[in-house]
Every structure is written in C-alpha cells, then in structure tokens.
Amino acid sequence: MEYIMAYGYMGKNCMKALAGAMLLGMVTLASAAHAGTTLVGGGSTLPALGYAGDVTDRQITPVTGSLLAVYSSQTGNPQTSYCQTGSGAGKNILAGVTVHTVTGPIVYNVQSACPDGAPTPIGFGAPAVSRTDLTQPNFVGTDSPLSFTDYNNYTTNRPSSKPIQFPVLAGSIALQFNKANVDSLALTDALICKIFSGQIIDWGDSQLTAAGVPVGVSGPINVVYRSDDSGTTFGFSNHLAAVCGGTASVHFVTDQAFTKVISLYKSTIPSNWIGQSGNANVVNMVLATDGTIAYAETANVLNVLGQYATVNGFDPAADLSNTVTISNSSMVYNSVINGADATTGKAIVTAISPTPSTSCIVLVQPSAYAIQSSGYPIVAVSYLLGNSNGNGTDAANIRKLLGAPYNSTITNAVTTIGNNSIATTGLAFLNVDLTSSTYATNQARINACVAN
C-alpha cells in the first residue's frame, strides 16, 4: 500500500498508470504454442511489456493485447516466445557469438535456456517451446542498434546471411527513485548529469532542495544501473552525451555498457552503486532499496507502481506522444554505430563497407532523438532484427511479424503500447516510412529483406 500512496503524487497520470499496471498484471496468458510452429525471439527488456505484455518471467508467452499476441491472433499466424536477455545478449544470440572470458567461453545460442534470475541469459529457450530445430533465432529486439562489432560478428558466424534491422518503437526512460520522506522529484538535465557522473552523491545536497528533497533528508545516493549490455543504457547515454557537455577529456560516452558510459568520470563503479541485469530487476531493486535512483523503461516502472521523477517539467508516461514520427532525413541505410566521438562522447554512425547489395539495415540517427524538441526528453528507439537468409519454413511468418508494427490493423488492436483509454505505457509506435521507388509499402521492403 505504501507504494500506491507514494505513486499518487503523479496527479493526472495516477489513474491511467494504475489502470495500465493492473492490466499488465492481470491479463491471462495466451493459448499454449503448438509444437514446432512457435517463432522464437528475445533481447531488449525495454519494450518487453509492449511486445509481450508481461515481465514476470524471463521467457514470456505473450499475453492478450500485446503486440506479439495481437500478431498471433490473426488467422494463420503462429504463437511467439520472447526471452528478456537485454539488447547486447540478444544481438549476440542472433549472431551465434562465442565470447572468451577469463572463466571460459560463453556460447550464445538460441537453444540455450532462458532462466529467471540475476545472470543474463545466453539463449532464448527454444527447447521450452518445442523449437529444437532452430539454429538461429527468428527475431530479436534491441534498443542499441547494430554496431560494427555486431555486424562483423554476424557475418563471421553466419556467412550465408546478413542481419536486417527495422525501427519499431520509441520508449521513454524514466528516473525511478526510492527515498524515505521524498514524495516527488523534479529533476533537470543539469541535476541528472551531476548525479550520474558522481558529482552529486548525497540526498542532502543543497542542489536537490529545489527538486523536491526536503531539508533534513540525507544519505548516500545509490545509483542502480544496468549491468548487462543494454539498449536502455545506450538511449540514456545518448541523451547524457548530448546535454551534459563536460570537457574533451571528461564526458559521458554513448554506449550500451554503463561502465563505458561513465568511464571518463569513474574508472571503477562506486561501491554503493548497484548493477542489475534487465529493466525488471532494476525497478525491483529500487522498489526494495531506500536511497536509490535508476534509469529504466517507464513501462517497467509503472508495472511496479514505482515513483519516478519529472525531467525538465515533463512526465515520461504522459508526455510521450502516442506515435513518434521519424523523418526520412533522420534514417540511414546500410550504416551502423562505430563507437563514440573521442571529444564529445556522441555516437558515430558509419556506412558499412563493402556496402550490402540490399538496404535492409535501417538506422535512426541517434542525434535525432538524443534531445527531444518537445515533451519528455529522454527516449530510446527500439528495433526488430532478423536474418536475411536461413529462415526456412518460418520465412513467411517472420515477414509478417517484422511487418506487424507497420500494420494498422495490428497496431490499432495493441493495448500495451501508446497512450490509450486502457494504459499509458511510456512506449509509442514509430511513424516510419520505409518506402521508395522500389518498395511501395513498408511490408514490401521487409518481404524482400527476408529473402528465404
């Protein structure tokens, strides 16, 4: 009850957010998948509530109203399974990467288990849904777009195929907090920059008084961060690098690894900062631990009725548009992330060489959403990835699944994404135009990219 009471400070959004959380917590599971037909995917935890409608388990059977469940409800479409691994692990599973560590090799494979708990899964749990036949996942969600390393990993391990990537969602990144006697928090970009760079380290810092921290409240600020390679971290750091400035030698770095993001401020993570794998574990840690603050997907925060701050006067749930338009000039084809600028920390986008013969890797320039011109300022862009070749008998169904976010019949029936009468989720479909003189519709481009 105390968290419901604390949540009440959100005012106009409380009832909508509460309704959304109740919906996501109470919907019943979709019918069990038929053996050998389920499409297996996973990856990013940021859009998991929108894609699958539940984050109780790592491996999710999509529930009624979610994007994947609405897709499956259409005649002829199969069931799906979604494993929350985080964006980095999801891309590694797509590529079938083996990472060599001091404790031994880590083999990322769609067939490996997707267990609940703290360690990041290295598989999507295909056997759990009777897909022991798969050698590659059917689809992957990620909020950190393909990098040169990701692309090279893929083409090295899957030389007969190419990765494909399409932008799908925008998700607001909330600043969740839990501090006794602090009932609201109105942060500015300047304060966020100082907290996450370790310049403001105590709740009693006088700079936080104007943000809503009462005089007399004190104690260390315990930052909860993503310990796995995370698209949420990429989106958050993309914003920090754009607004925080710093110097040529000390600044935030846009990256999916939080240790890299703050490496120029802190060579090692402060001992009172807490790493967690996945957005769900982050928000639950904040909920259970006094004195904490974290960045996490808004939908996950709402799902646990967590307290979150406004940023520059904007609310991450109410002030994200129902759809977010990405202009054609903000999208590039056959380009990937190539690290960060050494003096600014901003992401570098570079064309793939040699240029692929098809334009099936679509990238939204990180600079296009690093600073929102209106509304809530901190967002991530989420993508769906797949394989150009080797999809076998699943190819036709994968084409339709990757096209689902651009199909109004499907999106109009989704209740876990957007601001609607049922829920406010902090997720919004992107209004993206992938058409060209060659492809009359978005679906036509996707159909051509999933070659076989």
Tab-separated table of C-alpha atoms in Angstrom:
chain	number	residue	atom	x	y	z
A	1	MET	CA	0.000	0.000	0.000
A	2	GLU	CA	2.815	2.445	0.721
A	3	TYR	CA	3.892	2.394	-2.919
A	4	ILE	CA	0.379	3.107	-4.147
A	5	MET	CA	0.203	6.049	-1.774
A	6	ALA	CA	3.597	7.330	-2.899
A	7	TYR	CA	2.590	6.936	-6.519
A	8	GLY	CA	-0.309	9.299	-6.016
A	9	TYR	CA	1.889	12.376	-6.435
A	10	MET	CA	1.798	11.818	-10.201
A	11	GLY	CA	-1.601	13.528	-10.207
A	12	LYS	CA	-3.265	13.434	-13.591
A	13	ASN	CA	-1.443	10.239	-14.595
A	14	CYS	CA	-2.030	8.171	-11.468
A	15	MET	CA	-5.295	6.525	-12.501
A	16	LYS	CA	-4.200	5.829	-16.051
A	17	ALA	CA	-0.864	4.424	-14.920
A	18	LEU	CA	-2.534	2.322	-12.228
A	19	ALA	CA	-5.033	1.005	-14.755
A	20	GLY	CA	-2.210	0.137	-17.123
A	21	ALA	CA	-0.273	-1.649	-14.416
A	22	MET	CA	-3.359	-3.620	-13.377
A	23	LEU	CA	-3.993	-4.587	-16.982
A	24	LEU	CA	-0.445	-5.802	-17.489
A	25	GLY	CA	-0.517	-7.703	-14.234
A	26	MET	CA	-3.924	-9.323	-14.613
A	27	VAL	CA	-4.280	-10.346	-18.243
A	28	THR	CA	-4.383	-14.058	-18.830
A	29	LEU	CA	-1.796	-15.953	-20.823
A	30	ALA	CA	-2.408	-16.613	-24.479
A	31	SER	CA	-3.104	-20.166	-25.558
A	32	ALA	CA	-0.147	-22.538	-25.487
A	33	ALA	CA	2.029	-22.628	-28.571
A	34	HIS	CA	1.776	-25.531	-30.954
A	35	ALA	CA	4.889	-27.686	-31.092
A	36	GLY	CA	7.255	-26.795	-33.894
A	37	THR	CA	5.481	-23.631	-35.021
A	38	THR	CA	6.330	-21.019	-32.387
A	39	LEU	CA	8.540	-18.130	-33.521
A	40	VAL	CA	11.374	-17.701	-31.026
A	41	GLY	CA	12.883	-14.331	-30.203
A	42	GLY	CA	14.056	-12.095	-27.411
A	43	GLY	CA	16.563	-9.422	-26.492
A	44	SER	CA	15.741	-5.966	-25.207
A	45	THR	CA	13.895	-5.636	-21.912
A	46	LEU	CA	12.865	-2.016	-22.588
A	47	PRO	CA	9.933	-2.848	-24.919
A	48	ALA	CA	9.160	-6.274	-23.396
A	49	LEU	CA	5.922	-5.112	-21.776
A	50	GLY	CA	4.791	-3.678	-25.104
A	51	TYR	CA	5.866	-6.637	-27.177
A	52	ALA	CA	4.731	-9.392	-24.821
A	53	GLY	CA	2.629	-7.761	-22.076
A	54	ASP	CA	4.352	-9.265	-19.053
A	55	VAL	CA	7.802	-9.242	-17.425
A	56	THR	CA	7.145	-11.656	-14.548
A	57	ASP	CA	9.293	-14.328	-16.197
A	58	ARG	CA	12.389	-14.032	-18.367
A	59	GLN	CA	10.793	-16.160	-21.081
A	60	ILE	CA	7.386	-14.734	-21.885
A	61	THR	CA	4.382	-16.241	-23.603
A	62	PRO	CA	2.776	-13.036	-24.967
A	63	VAL	CA	-0.486	-12.037	-23.344
A	64	THR	CA	-3.673	-10.566	-24.727
A	65	GLY	CA	-3.324	-7.012	-26.012
A	66	SER	CA	0.432	-7.114	-26.550
A	67	LEU	CA	1.958	-6.643	-30.000
A	68	LEU	CA	3.081	-10.260	-30.359
A	69	ALA	CA	-0.229	-11.630	-29.067
A	70	VAL	CA	-2.219	-9.479	-31.493
A	71	TYR	CA	0.031	-10.700	-34.318
A	72	SER	CA	-0.599	-14.317	-33.288
A	73	SER	CA	-4.355	-13.775	-33.073
A	74	GLN	CA	-4.559	-13.171	-36.811
A	75	THR	CA	-5.591	-16.220	-38.792
A	76	GLY	CA	-2.635	-18.290	-39.910
A	77	ASN	CA	-0.011	-16.625	-37.712
A	78	PRO	CA	1.863	-18.784	-35.177
A	79	GLN	CA	2.465	-18.187	-31.475
A	80	THR	CA	5.652	-16.479	-30.320
A	81	SER	CA	8.049	-16.611	-27.376
A	82	TYR	CA	10.118	-13.687	-26.080
A	83	CYS	CA	13.156	-14.037	-23.781
A	84	GLN	CA	14.391	-10.949	-21.938
A	85	THR	CA	18.180	-11.018	-22.290
A	86	GLY	CA	18.983	-7.358	-22.822
A	87	SER	CA	19.908	-5.859	-26.182
A	88	GLY	CA	23.589	-6.838	-26.164
A	89	ALA	CA	22.968	-10.507	-25.420
A	90	GLY	CA	20.097	-10.542	-27.903
A	91	LYS	CA	22.386	-9.400	-30.717
A	92	ASN	CA	24.985	-11.964	-29.662
A	93	ILE	CA	22.368	-14.722	-29.828
A	94	LEU	CA	21.307	-13.507	-33.278
A	95	ALA	CA	24.927	-13.794	-34.425
A	96	GLY	CA	25.689	-17.034	-32.555
A	97	VAL	CA	28.709	-15.458	-30.899
A	98	THR	CA	31.207	-17.181	-28.625
A	99	VAL	CA	32.776	-14.739	-26.149
A	100	HIS	CA	36.003	-15.850	-24.467
A	101	THR	CA	36.346	-14.758	-20.839
A	102	VAL	CA	38.762	-15.494	-18.014
A	103	THR	CA	36.323	-18.101	-16.696
A	104	GLY	CA	35.859	-19.791	-20.065
A	105	PRO	CA	33.894	-19.362	-23.299
A	106	ILE	CA	30.311	-18.066	-23.307
A	107	VAL	CA	28.379	-19.520	-26.238
A	108	TYR	CA	25.319	-17.511	-27.251
A	109	ASN	CA	22.783	-19.787	-28.918
A	110	VAL	CA	19.019	-19.719	-29.457
A	111	GLN	CA	18.830	-23.218	-27.948
A	112	SER	CA	20.345	-22.235	-24.593
A	113	ALA	CA	17.971	-21.793	-21.670
A	114	CYS	CA	16.263	-18.553	-20.700
A	115	PRO	CA	16.178	-18.916	-16.901
A	116	ASP	CA	14.769	-16.479	-14.382
A	117	GLY	CA	17.235	-14.850	-12.007
A	118	ALA	CA	20.145	-12.454	-11.995
A	119	PRO	CA	22.561	-13.822	-14.639
A	120	THR	CA	21.900	-12.606	-18.180
A	121	PRO	CA	20.534	-15.477	-20.307
A	122	ILE	CA	22.722	-16.552	-23.218
A	123	GLY	CA	19.874	-18.190	-25.132
A	124	PHE	CA	16.203	-17.730	-25.986
A	125	GLY	CA	14.998	-21.064	-24.564
A	126	ALA	CA	13.901	-22.564	-27.880
A	127	PRO	CA	13.509	-26.100	-26.463
A	128	ALA	CA	10.923	-24.813	-23.959
A	129	VAL	CA	8.578	-24.104	-26.878
A	130	SER	CA	9.471	-27.228	-28.884
A	131	ARG	CA	11.795	-25.482	-31.355
A	132	THR	CA	14.853	-27.712	-31.054
A	133	ASP	CA	15.172	-27.426	-34.840
A	134	LEU	CA	16.287	-23.764	-34.809
A	135	THR	CA	19.915	-22.861	-35.462
A	136	GLN	CA	19.225	-19.112	-35.340
A	137	PRO	CA	16.506	-17.025	-33.666
A	138	ASN	CA	13.526	-15.889	-35.683
A	139	PHE	CA	13.674	-12.296	-34.439
A	140	VAL	CA	15.448	-10.075	-31.910
A	141	GLY	CA	14.518	-6.850	-30.119
A	142	THR	CA	17.213	-4.268	-29.411
A	143	ASP	CA	17.414	-0.616	-28.372
A	144	SER	CA	21.132	-0.394	-29.101
A	145	PRO	CA	21.326	-0.534	-32.900
A	146	LEU	CA	23.783	-2.737	-34.722
A	147	SER	CA	27.406	-1.693	-34.282
A	148	PHE	CA	30.354	-2.558	-36.488
A	149	THR	CA	31.269	-5.263	-33.986
A	150	ASP	CA	27.736	-6.692	-34.072
A	151	TYR	CA	27.687	-6.672	-37.874
A	152	ASN	CA	31.101	-8.305	-38.168
A	153	ASN	CA	30.204	-10.905	-35.537
A	154	TYR	CA	27.110	-11.803	-37.522
A	155	THR	CA	28.741	-12.049	-40.940
A	156	THR	CA	31.647	-14.064	-39.494
A	157	ASN	CA	29.370	-16.613	-37.829
A	158	ARG	CA	26.584	-16.620	-40.438
A	159	PRO	CA	28.397	-16.039	-43.763
A	160	SER	CA	25.409	-17.112	-45.866
A	161	SER	CA	23.136	-14.449	-44.360
A	162	LYS	CA	23.018	-10.779	-43.389
A	163	PRO	CA	21.342	-9.144	-40.370
A	164	ILE	CA	18.294	-6.992	-41.021
A	165	GLN	CA	17.104	-4.145	-38.779
A	166	PHE	CA	13.946	-2.025	-38.704
A	167	PRO	CA	12.973	0.739	-36.216
A	168	VAL	CA	9.746	-0.021	-34.358
A	169	LEU	CA	9.175	1.868	-31.097
A	170	ALA	CA	10.141	4.868	-29.036
A	171	GLY	CA	10.345	4.267	-25.302
A	172	SER	CA	10.743	6.885	-22.608
A	173	ILE	CA	13.411	6.238	-19.990
A	174	ALA	CA	12.223	7.163	-16.507
A	175	LEU	CA	14.305	8.153	-13.480
A	176	GLN	CA	12.872	5.919	-10.755
A	177	PHE	CA	13.721	6.699	-7.136
A	178	ASN	CA	13.055	5.482	-3.613
A	179	LYS	CA	13.985	7.707	-0.683
A	180	ALA	CA	12.175	7.980	2.647
A	181	ASN	CA	10.344	11.306	3.055
A	182	VAL	CA	10.837	12.236	-0.599
A	183	ASP	CA	7.404	12.108	-2.232
A	184	SER	CA	8.235	13.845	-5.509
A	185	LEU	CA	11.305	14.702	-7.504
A	186	ALA	CA	11.506	17.323	-10.247
A	187	LEU	CA	14.871	16.856	-11.905
A	188	THR	CA	16.543	18.923	-14.589
A	189	ASP	CA	19.086	17.738	-17.120
A	190	ALA	CA	21.760	19.569	-15.141
A	191	LEU	CA	20.949	17.616	-11.971
A	192	ILE	CA	20.795	14.302	-13.834
A	193	CYS	CA	24.234	14.967	-15.310
A	194	LYS	CA	25.667	15.595	-11.851
A	195	ILE	CA	24.005	12.584	-10.192
A	196	PHE	CA	25.073	10.032	-12.797
A	197	SER	CA	28.600	11.426	-13.101
A	198	GLY	CA	29.031	11.161	-9.323
A	199	GLN	CA	29.206	14.918	-8.685
A	200	ILE	CA	26.065	14.884	-6.507
A	201	ILE	CA	26.403	11.924	-4.152
A	202	ASP	CA	24.072	12.677	-1.214
A	203	TRP	CA	20.331	13.246	-0.968
A	204	GLY	CA	21.114	16.139	1.347
A	205	ASP	CA	22.970	18.096	-1.360
A	206	SER	CA	21.512	21.621	-1.414
A	207	GLN	CA	21.125	21.446	-5.201
A	208	LEU	CA	18.353	18.858	-4.725
A	209	THR	CA	16.230	21.048	-2.450
A	210	ALA	CA	14.601	22.843	-5.370
A	211	ALA	CA	13.940	19.439	-6.956
A	212	GLY	CA	11.713	18.425	-4.039
A	213	VAL	CA	14.061	16.845	-1.500
A	214	PRO	CA	13.044	18.277	1.909
A	215	VAL	CA	15.638	19.985	4.059
A	216	GLY	CA	16.971	17.484	6.608
A	217	VAL	CA	16.825	14.470	4.297
A	218	SER	CA	20.267	12.997	3.719
A	219	GLY	CA	22.124	9.807	2.924
A	220	PRO	CA	24.153	8.440	0.014
A	221	ILE	CA	22.585	8.360	-3.426
A	222	ASN	CA	22.804	4.727	-4.525
A	223	VAL	CA	22.614	4.576	-8.316
A	224	VAL	CA	21.107	1.375	-9.746
A	225	TYR	CA	22.382	0.741	-13.267
A	226	ARG	CA	22.195	-1.929	-15.950
A	227	SER	CA	24.990	-4.453	-15.507
A	228	ASP	CA	24.304	-6.076	-18.886
A	229	ASP	CA	24.850	-4.532	-22.318
A	230	SER	CA	21.636	-2.597	-22.619
A	231	GLY	CA	19.709	-0.556	-25.147
A	232	THR	CA	18.223	1.392	-22.255
A	233	THR	CA	21.769	2.349	-21.292
A	234	PHE	CA	22.503	3.288	-24.918
A	235	GLY	CA	19.438	5.554	-25.075
A	236	PHE	CA	20.153	7.128	-21.686
A	237	SER	CA	23.814	7.739	-22.513
A	238	ASN	CA	22.850	9.136	-25.915
A	239	HIS	CA	20.898	11.817	-24.042
A	240	LEU	CA	23.627	12.407	-21.448
A	241	ALA	CA	26.296	12.895	-24.110
A	242	ALA	CA	24.063	15.411	-25.875
A	243	VAL	CA	23.055	17.564	-22.882
A	244	CYS	CA	25.785	17.228	-20.275
A	245	GLY	CA	28.722	18.730	-22.092
A	246	GLY	CA	31.785	18.123	-19.962
A	247	THR	CA	35.236	18.576	-21.439
A	248	ALA	CA	37.118	16.994	-24.311
A	249	SER	CA	38.760	14.618	-21.845
A	250	VAL	CA	35.952	14.082	-19.305
A	251	HIS	CA	32.418	13.478	-20.598
A	252	PHE	CA	29.749	10.795	-20.896
A	253	VAL	CA	30.261	8.189	-23.645
A	254	THR	CA	27.338	6.858	-25.690
A	255	ASP	CA	27.469	3.092	-25.285
A	256	GLN	CA	25.374	0.069	-24.303
A	257	ALA	CA	27.707	-0.715	-21.370
A	258	PHE	CA	27.246	1.570	-18.347
A	259	THR	CA	30.854	1.087	-17.224
A	260	LYS	CA	31.935	2.615	-20.555
A	261	VAL	CA	29.345	5.405	-20.294
A	262	ILE	CA	30.841	6.800	-17.067
A	263	SER	CA	34.423	5.606	-17.558
A	264	LEU	CA	35.859	9.102	-18.011
A	265	TYR	CA	34.231	10.215	-14.741
A	266	LYS	CA	34.703	6.987	-12.782
A	267	SER	CA	37.317	4.395	-13.705
A	268	THR	CA	35.553	1.984	-11.365
A	269	ILE	CA	31.904	1.874	-10.290
A	270	PRO	CA	31.364	3.381	-6.798
A	271	SER	CA	30.930	0.674	-4.183
A	272	ASN	CA	27.408	1.827	-3.260
A	273	TRP	CA	26.144	1.718	-6.860
A	274	ILE	CA	24.203	-1.446	-7.722
A	275	GLY	CA	24.251	-3.301	-11.049
A	276	GLN	CA	21.233	-5.301	-12.207
A	277	SER	CA	20.501	-7.291	-15.373
A	278	GLY	CA	17.336	-6.202	-17.176
A	279	ASN	CA	14.888	-3.367	-16.583
A	280	ALA	CA	12.631	-5.556	-14.427
A	281	ASN	CA	15.442	-6.314	-11.975
A	282	VAL	CA	16.461	-2.652	-11.905
A	283	VAL	CA	12.996	-1.398	-10.948
A	284	ASN	CA	12.507	-4.120	-8.344
A	285	MET	CA	15.853	-3.273	-6.748
A	286	VAL	CA	14.863	0.390	-6.477
A	287	LEU	CA	11.466	-0.563	-5.096
A	288	ALA	CA	13.107	-2.618	-2.352
A	289	THR	CA	16.043	-0.334	-1.503
A	290	ASP	CA	15.844	3.044	0.200
A	291	GLY	CA	18.133	5.772	-1.122
A	292	THR	CA	18.237	4.506	-4.702
A	293	ILE	CA	17.764	6.116	-8.089
A	294	ALA	CA	17.903	4.447	-11.507
A	295	TYR	CA	17.196	4.859	-15.193
A	296	ALA	CA	14.702	2.309	-16.512
A	297	GLU	CA	11.989	1.850	-19.101
A	298	THR	CA	8.877	3.739	-17.995
A	299	ALA	CA	6.562	0.775	-18.623
A	300	ASN	CA	8.572	-1.335	-16.173
A	301	VAL	CA	8.414	1.398	-13.525
A	302	LEU	CA	4.667	1.738	-13.985
A	303	ASN	CA	4.246	-2.007	-13.741
A	304	VAL	CA	5.556	-1.998	-10.141
A	305	LEU	CA	3.884	1.321	-9.216
A	306	GLY	CA	7.312	2.865	-8.718
A	307	GLN	CA	7.960	6.527	-8.031
A	308	TYR	CA	9.652	8.438	-10.804
A	309	ALA	CA	10.856	11.963	-11.393
A	310	THR	CA	9.732	14.528	-13.878
A	311	VAL	CA	12.538	15.818	-16.097
A	312	ASN	CA	12.574	19.465	-17.150
A	313	GLY	CA	8.926	19.553	-16.087
A	314	PHE	CA	7.822	16.634	-18.274
A	315	ASP	CA	6.360	13.263	-17.290
A	316	PRO	CA	7.808	10.144	-19.010
A	317	ALA	CA	4.394	8.487	-19.335
A	318	ALA	CA	2.008	11.353	-20.066
A	319	ASP	CA	4.365	13.456	-22.170
A	320	LEU	CA	5.424	10.880	-24.734
A	321	SER	CA	3.304	11.139	-27.861
A	322	ASN	CA	1.088	8.238	-28.892
A	323	THR	CA	3.144	7.942	-32.084
A	324	VAL	CA	6.580	9.390	-32.771
A	325	THR	CA	7.381	10.446	-36.324
A	326	ILE	CA	10.887	9.820	-37.616
A	327	SER	CA	11.668	11.871	-40.705
A	328	ASN	CA	13.270	10.238	-43.717
A	329	SER	CA	16.279	12.520	-43.290
A	330	SER	CA	16.875	11.014	-39.825
A	331	MET	CA	17.138	7.460	-41.178
A	332	VAL	CA	20.164	5.973	-42.881
A	333	TYR	CA	20.537	2.636	-44.647
A	334	ASN	CA	23.445	0.189	-44.528
A	335	SER	CA	25.075	2.106	-41.672
A	336	VAL	CA	25.986	1.081	-38.122
A	337	ILE	CA	27.256	2.562	-34.868
A	338	ASN	CA	31.023	2.886	-34.877
A	339	GLY	CA	31.909	3.839	-31.311
A	340	ALA	CA	31.713	7.370	-29.931
A	341	ASP	CA	33.465	10.638	-30.689
A	342	ALA	CA	36.589	10.910	-28.550
A	343	THR	CA	35.924	14.511	-27.514
A	344	THR	CA	32.116	14.619	-27.196
A	345	GLY	CA	31.051	11.049	-26.433
A	346	LYS	CA	28.332	11.228	-29.078
A	347	ALA	CA	27.653	8.150	-31.197
A	348	ILE	CA	29.421	7.880	-34.549
A	349	VAL	CA	27.461	6.465	-37.495
A	350	THR	CA	29.475	4.935	-40.351
A	351	ALA	CA	28.483	3.245	-43.606
A	352	ILE	CA	29.119	-0.484	-43.889
A	353	SER	CA	31.928	-1.378	-46.267
A	354	PRO	CA	31.604	-3.124	-48.594
A	355	THR	CA	28.052	-1.836	-48.969
A	356	PRO	CA	25.447	-4.629	-48.782
A	357	SER	CA	23.510	-5.164	-52.003
A	358	THR	CA	20.215	-4.548	-50.178
A	359	SER	CA	19.052	-1.709	-47.902
A	360	CYS	CA	17.815	-3.856	-45.035
A	361	ILE	CA	19.695	-2.293	-42.121
A	362	VAL	CA	17.730	0.826	-41.220
A	363	LEU	CA	19.229	3.080	-38.552
A	364	VAL	CA	17.687	6.125	-36.895
A	365	GLN	CA	20.455	8.643	-36.318
A	366	PRO	CA	20.975	8.743	-32.511
A	367	SER	CA	21.301	12.531	-32.733
A	368	ALA	CA	17.699	12.677	-33.998
A	369	TYR	CA	16.294	11.553	-30.639
A	370	ALA	CA	19.070	12.478	-28.186
A	371	ILE	CA	17.260	15.708	-27.285
A	372	GLN	CA	13.504	15.844	-27.800
A	373	SER	CA	12.318	19.216	-29.118
A	374	SER	CA	9.111	18.886	-27.110
A	375	GLY	CA	7.748	16.608	-24.422
A	376	TYR	CA	9.705	14.208	-22.255
A	377	PRO	CA	13.378	14.486	-23.208
A	378	ILE	CA	14.907	11.019	-22.592
A	379	VAL	CA	13.925	8.304	-25.070
A	380	ALA	CA	15.319	5.202	-26.720
A	381	VAL	CA	14.487	3.832	-30.163
A	382	SER	CA	13.802	0.116	-30.300
A	383	TYR	CA	14.377	-2.100	-33.341
A	384	LEU	CA	13.376	-5.545	-34.537
A	385	LEU	CA	16.182	-7.585	-36.088
A	386	GLY	CA	16.154	-10.724	-38.135
A	387	ASN	CA	18.046	-12.822	-40.683
A	388	SER	CA	18.025	-12.290	-44.436
A	389	ASN	CA	18.565	-15.994	-45.141
A	390	GLY	CA	18.182	-19.355	-43.464
A	391	ASN	CA	14.670	-18.762	-42.110
A	392	GLY	CA	13.354	-21.969	-43.683
A	393	THR	CA	9.659	-22.682	-43.370
A	394	ASP	CA	9.312	-19.774	-40.917
A	395	ALA	CA	10.182	-17.148	-43.550
A	396	ALA	CA	6.638	-16.148	-44.483
A	397	ASN	CA	5.591	-15.830	-40.826
A	398	ILE	CA	8.724	-13.823	-39.980
A	399	ARG	CA	7.948	-11.379	-42.795
A	400	LYS	CA	4.520	-10.773	-41.292
A	401	LEU	CA	5.886	-10.491	-37.749
A	402	LEU	CA	8.528	-7.911	-38.699
A	403	GLY	CA	5.823	-6.027	-40.583
A	404	ALA	CA	3.362	-6.097	-37.674
A	405	PRO	CA	4.458	-2.707	-36.198
A	406	TYR	CA	3.626	-1.075	-39.558
A	407	ASN	CA	0.254	-2.821	-39.948
A	408	SER	CA	-2.528	-0.559	-38.660
A	409	THR	CA	-4.919	-3.495	-38.253
A	410	ILE	CA	-2.495	-4.909	-35.702
A	411	THR	CA	-1.274	-1.702	-34.042
A	412	ASN	CA	-4.810	-0.376	-33.536
A	413	ALA	CA	-5.588	-3.516	-31.505
A	414	VAL	CA	-2.498	-3.293	-29.283
A	415	THR	CA	-3.234	-2.032	-25.772
A	416	THR	CA	0.248	-2.281	-24.251
A	417	ILE	CA	1.822	0.427	-26.425
A	418	GLY	CA	0.818	4.089	-26.560
A	419	ASN	CA	-1.422	6.406	-24.602
A	420	ASN	CA	-4.919	4.986	-24.832
A	421	SER	CA	-8.019	4.524	-22.735
A	422	ILE	CA	-6.617	1.425	-21.060
A	423	ALA	CA	-2.994	2.173	-20.345
A	424	THR	CA	-0.266	4.785	-20.514
A	425	THR	CA	2.918	2.839	-21.041
A	426	GLY	CA	5.755	5.174	-21.971
A	427	LEU	CA	6.007	3.297	-25.275
A	428	ALA	CA	4.938	4.629	-28.670
A	429	PHE	CA	4.946	3.189	-32.169
A	430	LEU	CA	7.213	4.983	-34.602
A	431	ASN	CA	5.708	6.549	-37.689
A	432	VAL	CA	8.380	5.409	-40.149
A	433	ASP	CA	8.351	5.474	-43.951
A	434	LEU	CA	10.500	2.714	-45.454
A	435	THR	CA	9.023	3.072	-48.921
A	436	SER	CA	10.989	4.022	-52.038
A	437	SER	CA	10.734	3.807	-55.791
A	438	THR	CA	11.433	0.093	-55.386
A	439	TYR	CA	9.173	-0.654	-52.401
A	440	ALA	CA	5.623	0.700	-52.428
A	441	THR	CA	4.955	-0.254	-48.806
A	442	ASN	CA	6.950	-0.896	-45.652
A	443	GLN	CA	5.847	-4.532	-45.829
A	444	ALA	CA	7.193	-4.821	-49.374
A	445	ARG	CA	10.680	-3.832	-48.208
A	446	ILE	CA	10.522	-6.266	-45.288
A	447	ASN	CA	9.339	-9.065	-47.600
A	448	ALA	CA	12.326	-8.515	-49.867
A	449	CYS	CA	14.770	-8.350	-46.943
A	450	VAL	CA	13.663	-11.721	-45.548
A	451	ALA	CA	14.905	-13.477	-48.664
A	452	ASN	CA	14.390	-17.054	-47.590
